[in-house]
Amino acid sequence: MDEETHELVREIVSGVPAGTVATYGDVAALAGLPNPRMVGQVLREDGGDIPWHRIIRADGVPAAHLRSEQLARLRAEGVLAEGQRISLTRYRWNPEGPGAG
DNA sequence: CGCGTGACGCCCA
DNA sequence: GTGGGCGCCACGC
């Protein structure tokens, strides 16, 4: 992965405010990536200096290997999860901002 | 270049 | 709600 893309993705993910969540597809779209898989690819190399736990799948379910971690961290931010799923329509991050309309 | 795999997303039955 | 298939790009062998 190019450092540029790597940096960009980190910026976007890091730009996700607490109490909200974003999907890989959203991050990928904002980063200009052709597929959401690239987002995960980057996060993998990143490390943990970013709120990766705010990135979940489009169905509102976090990664299986992070399920517990994600849910736990998000919980601390006020992002409740019904069982294992999170209400995107309720916590989905809006990159356009509430002042866009 | 081909094969297998992956922190994904959409479609169909 | 569940199970199976396809598309997409990148990494490692």
PDB file of C-alpha atoms (C1' of nucleotides) in Angstrom:
ATOM      1  CA  MET A   1       0.000   0.000   0.000  1.00  0.00           C
ATOM      2  CA  ASP A   2       1.244   3.510  -0.820  1.00  0.00           C
ATOM      3  CA  GLU A   3       2.144   5.647   2.156  1.00  0.00           C
ATOM      4  CA  GLU A   4      -0.248   8.279   0.840  1.00  0.00           C
ATOM      5  CA  THR A   5      -3.222   5.977   0.963  1.00  0.00           C
ATOM      6  CA  HIS A   6      -1.990   4.629   4.254  1.00  0.00           C
ATOM      7  CA  GLU A   7      -1.821   8.144   5.657  1.00  0.00           C
ATOM      8  CA  LEU A   8      -5.134   9.214   4.169  1.00  0.00           C
ATOM      9  CA  VAL A   9      -7.016   6.260   5.604  1.00  0.00           C
ATOM     10  CA  ARG A  10      -5.503   6.905   9.029  1.00  0.00           C
ATOM     11  CA  GLU A  11      -6.638  10.525   8.821  1.00  0.00           C
ATOM     12  CA  ILE A  12     -10.188   9.523   7.953  1.00  0.00           C
ATOM     13  CA  VAL A  13     -10.400   6.831  10.605  1.00  0.00           C
ATOM     14  CA  SER A  14      -8.849   9.196  13.104  1.00  0.00           C
ATOM     15  CA  GLY A  15     -11.406  11.782  12.020  1.00  0.00           C
ATOM     16  CA  VAL A  16     -14.263   9.620  13.239  1.00  0.00           C
ATOM     17  CA  PRO A  17     -15.544  11.253  16.434  1.00  0.00           C
ATOM     18  CA  ALA A  18     -16.245   9.243  19.560  1.00  0.00           C
ATOM     19  CA  GLY A  19     -19.787   7.982  20.034  1.00  0.00           C
ATOM     20  CA  THR A  20     -20.032   7.300  16.303  1.00  0.00           C
ATOM     21  CA  VAL A  21     -19.016   4.505  13.944  1.00  0.00           C
ATOM     22  CA  ALA A  22     -18.083   4.256  10.280  1.00  0.00           C
ATOM     23  CA  THR A  23     -18.122   1.354   7.834  1.00  0.00           C
ATOM     24  CA  TYR A  24     -15.141   0.152   5.822  1.00  0.00           C
ATOM     25  CA  GLY A  25     -17.014   1.184   2.719  1.00  0.00           C
ATOM     26  CA  ASP A  26     -17.422   4.746   3.985  1.00  0.00           C
ATOM     27  CA  VAL A  27     -13.751   5.064   4.833  1.00  0.00           C
ATOM     28  CA  ALA A  28     -12.804   3.478   1.526  1.00  0.00           C
ATOM     29  CA  ALA A  29     -15.042   5.897  -0.352  1.00  0.00           C
ATOM     30  CA  LEU A  30     -13.613   8.906   1.479  1.00  0.00           C
ATOM     31  CA  ALA A  31     -10.105   7.618   0.925  1.00  0.00           C
ATOM     32  CA  GLY A  32     -10.899   7.002  -2.728  1.00  0.00           C
ATOM     33  CA  LEU A  33     -10.223   3.296  -2.408  1.00  0.00           C
ATOM     34  CA  PRO A  34     -11.885   0.998  -4.992  1.00  0.00           C
ATOM     35  CA  ASN A  35     -12.795  -1.536  -2.313  1.00  0.00           C
ATOM     36  CA  PRO A  36     -13.424  -1.490   1.444  1.00  0.00           C
ATOM     37  CA  ARG A  37     -10.981  -4.378   1.860  1.00  0.00           C
ATOM     38  CA  MET A  38      -8.132  -1.893   1.434  1.00  0.00           C
ATOM     39  CA  VAL A  39      -9.305  -0.121   4.594  1.00  0.00           C
ATOM     40  CA  GLY A  40      -8.793  -3.201   6.697  1.00  0.00           C
ATOM     41  CA  GLN A  41      -5.514  -3.838   4.912  1.00  0.00           C
ATOM     42  CA  VAL A  42      -4.293  -0.439   6.093  1.00  0.00           C
ATOM     43  CA  LEU A  43      -5.648  -0.680   9.634  1.00  0.00           C
ATOM     44  CA  ARG A  44      -3.762  -3.952   9.925  1.00  0.00           C
ATOM     45  CA  GLU A  45      -0.453  -2.250   9.179  1.00  0.00           C
ATOM     46  CA  ASP A  46      -1.286   0.837  11.224  1.00  0.00           C
ATOM     47  CA  GLY A  47      -1.098  -0.445  14.755  1.00  0.00           C
ATOM     48  CA  GLY A  48      -3.421   1.239  17.260  1.00  0.00           C
ATOM     49  CA  ASP A  49      -2.754   4.954  17.305  1.00  0.00           C
ATOM     50  CA  ILE A  50      -6.157   5.438  15.724  1.00  0.00           C
ATOM     51  CA  PRO A  51      -9.771   4.720  16.743  1.00  0.00           C
ATOM     52  CA  TRP A  52      -9.956   1.599  14.573  1.00  0.00           C
ATOM     53  CA  HIS A  53     -12.669   0.270  16.904  1.00  0.00           C
ATOM     54  CA  ARG A  54     -15.002   2.848  15.302  1.00  0.00           C
ATOM     55  CA  ILE A  55     -14.742   1.003  11.999  1.00  0.00           C
ATOM     56  CA  ILE A  56     -17.312  -1.725  11.582  1.00  0.00           C
ATOM     57  CA  ARG A  57     -18.799  -3.726   8.726  1.00  0.00           C
ATOM     58  CA  ALA A  58     -21.671  -2.430   6.635  1.00  0.00           C
ATOM     59  CA  ASP A  59     -24.049  -4.772   8.472  1.00  0.00           C
ATOM     60  CA  GLY A  60     -23.160  -3.162  11.804  1.00  0.00           C
ATOM     61  CA  VAL A  61     -21.148  -6.151  12.951  1.00  0.00           C
ATOM     62  CA  PRO A  62     -17.467  -5.730  13.839  1.00  0.00           C
ATOM     63  CA  ALA A  63     -14.702  -8.091  12.811  1.00  0.00           C
ATOM     64  CA  ALA A  64     -14.915 -11.544  14.395  1.00  0.00           C
ATOM     65  CA  HIS A  65     -11.401 -11.353  15.848  1.00  0.00           C
ATOM     66  CA  LEU A  66     -12.182  -7.928  17.319  1.00  0.00           C
ATOM     67  CA  ARG A  67     -15.855  -8.459  18.134  1.00  0.00           C
ATOM     68  CA  SER A  68     -15.235  -8.408  21.853  1.00  0.00           C
ATOM     69  CA  GLU A  69     -12.709  -5.583  21.686  1.00  0.00           C
ATOM     70  CA  GLN A  70     -14.811  -3.362  19.423  1.00  0.00           C
ATOM     71  CA  LEU A  71     -18.003  -3.832  21.409  1.00  0.00           C
ATOM     72  CA  ALA A  72     -16.156  -3.167  24.666  1.00  0.00           C
ATOM     73  CA  ARG A  73     -14.426  -0.017  23.429  1.00  0.00           C
ATOM     74  CA  LEU A  74     -17.478   1.346  21.663  1.00  0.00           C
ATOM     75  CA  ARG A  75     -19.516   0.718  24.787  1.00  0.00           C
ATOM     76  CA  ALA A  76     -17.192   3.029  26.675  1.00  0.00           C
ATOM     77  CA  GLU A  77     -18.025   5.728  24.127  1.00  0.00           C
ATOM     78  CA  GLY A  78     -21.751   5.346  24.461  1.00  0.00           C
ATOM     79  CA  VAL A  79     -22.149   3.184  21.370  1.00  0.00           C
ATOM     80  CA  LEU A  80     -24.415   0.416  22.534  1.00  0.00           C
ATOM     81  CA  ALA A  81     -24.765  -2.821  20.572  1.00  0.00           C
ATOM     82  CA  GLU A  82     -27.812  -5.052  20.369  1.00  0.00           C
ATOM     83  CA  GLY A  83     -26.186  -8.400  21.017  1.00  0.00           C
ATOM     84  CA  GLN A  84     -23.404  -8.074  18.487  1.00  0.00           C
ATOM     85  CA  ARG A  85     -24.903  -5.671  15.983  1.00  0.00           C
ATOM     86  CA  ILE A  86     -24.727  -1.884  16.104  1.00  0.00           C
ATOM     87  CA  SER A  87     -27.452   0.386  14.784  1.00  0.00           C
ATOM     88  CA  LEU A  88     -25.726   2.217  11.936  1.00  0.00           C
ATOM     89  CA  THR A  89     -28.737   4.496  11.498  1.00  0.00           C
ATOM     90  CA  ARG A  90     -28.085   5.438  15.105  1.00  0.00           C
ATOM     91  CA  TYR A  91     -24.299   5.739  15.354  1.00  0.00           C
ATOM     92  CA  ARG A  92     -23.199   6.017  11.705  1.00  0.00           C
ATOM     93  CA  TRP A  93     -20.727   8.887  11.354  1.00  0.00           C
ATOM     94  CA  ASN A  94     -21.662  11.696   8.968  1.00  0.00           C
ATOM     95  CA  PRO A  95     -18.497  13.024   7.230  1.00  0.00           C
ATOM     96  CA  GLU A  96     -20.557  15.864   5.735  1.00  0.00           C
ATOM     97  CA  GLY A  97     -21.257  17.163   9.186  1.00  0.00           C
ATOM     98  CA  PRO A  98     -24.615  18.246  10.717  1.00  0.00           C
ATOM     99  CA  GLY A  99     -24.109  21.697   9.214  1.00  0.00           C
ATOM    100  CA  ALA A 100     -24.279  20.448   5.629  1.00  0.00           C
ATOM    101  CA  GLY A 101     -27.992  20.882   5.547  1.00  0.00           C
TER     102      GLY A 101
ATOM    103  C1'  DC B   1       1.475 -14.970 -14.195  1.00  0.00           C
ATOM    104  C1'  DG B   2      -1.236 -18.225 -11.240  1.00  0.00           C
ATOM    105  C1'  DC B   3      -3.011 -19.750  -6.641  1.00  0.00           C
ATOM    106  C1'  DG B   4      -4.723 -18.942  -1.998  1.00  0.00           C
ATOM    107  C1'  DT B   5      -6.198 -15.635   1.415  1.00  0.00           C
ATOM    108  C1'  DG B   6      -8.316 -11.466   3.669  1.00  0.00           C
ATOM    109  C1'  DA B   7     -10.215  -5.981   9.746  1.00  0.00           C
ATOM    110  C1'  DC B   8     -15.478  -6.097   2.901  1.00  0.00           C
ATOM    111  C1'  DG B   9     -19.922  -5.358   0.257  1.00  0.00           C
ATOM    112  C1'  DC B  10     -23.844  -6.594  -2.627  1.00  0.00           C
ATOM    113  C1'  DC B  11     -26.980  -9.949  -4.624  1.00  0.00           C
ATOM    114  C1'  DC B  12     -29.909 -14.145  -4.693  1.00  0.00           C
ATOM    115  C1'  DA B  13     -32.629 -18.234  -2.791  1.00  0.00           C
TER     116       DA B  13
ATOM    117  C1'  DG C   1     -32.638 -14.613   9.822  1.00  0.00           C
ATOM    118  C1'  DT C   2     -29.598 -17.941   7.382  1.00  0.00           C
ATOM    119  C1'  DG C   3     -26.505 -19.919   3.680  1.00  0.00           C
ATOM    120  C1'  DG C   4     -24.081 -19.660  -0.864  1.00  0.00           C
ATOM    121  C1'  DG C   5     -21.911 -17.107  -4.774  1.00  0.00           C
ATOM    122  C1'  DC C   6     -19.518 -13.189  -7.032  1.00  0.00           C
ATOM    123  C1'  DG C   7     -16.592  -8.875  -7.507  1.00  0.00           C
ATOM    124  C1'  DC C   8     -12.841  -6.110  -6.032  1.00  0.00           C
ATOM    125  C1'  DC C   9      -7.650  -5.082  -4.977  1.00  0.00           C
ATOM    126  C1'  DA C  10      -3.375  -6.192  -2.504  1.00  0.00           C
ATOM    127  C1'  DC C  11       0.036  -9.445  -0.190  1.00  0.00           C
ATOM    128  C1'  DG C  12       2.753 -13.709   0.014  1.00  0.00           C
ATOM    129  C1'  DC C  13       4.456 -17.952  -2.170  1.00  0.00           C
TER     130       DC C  13
END
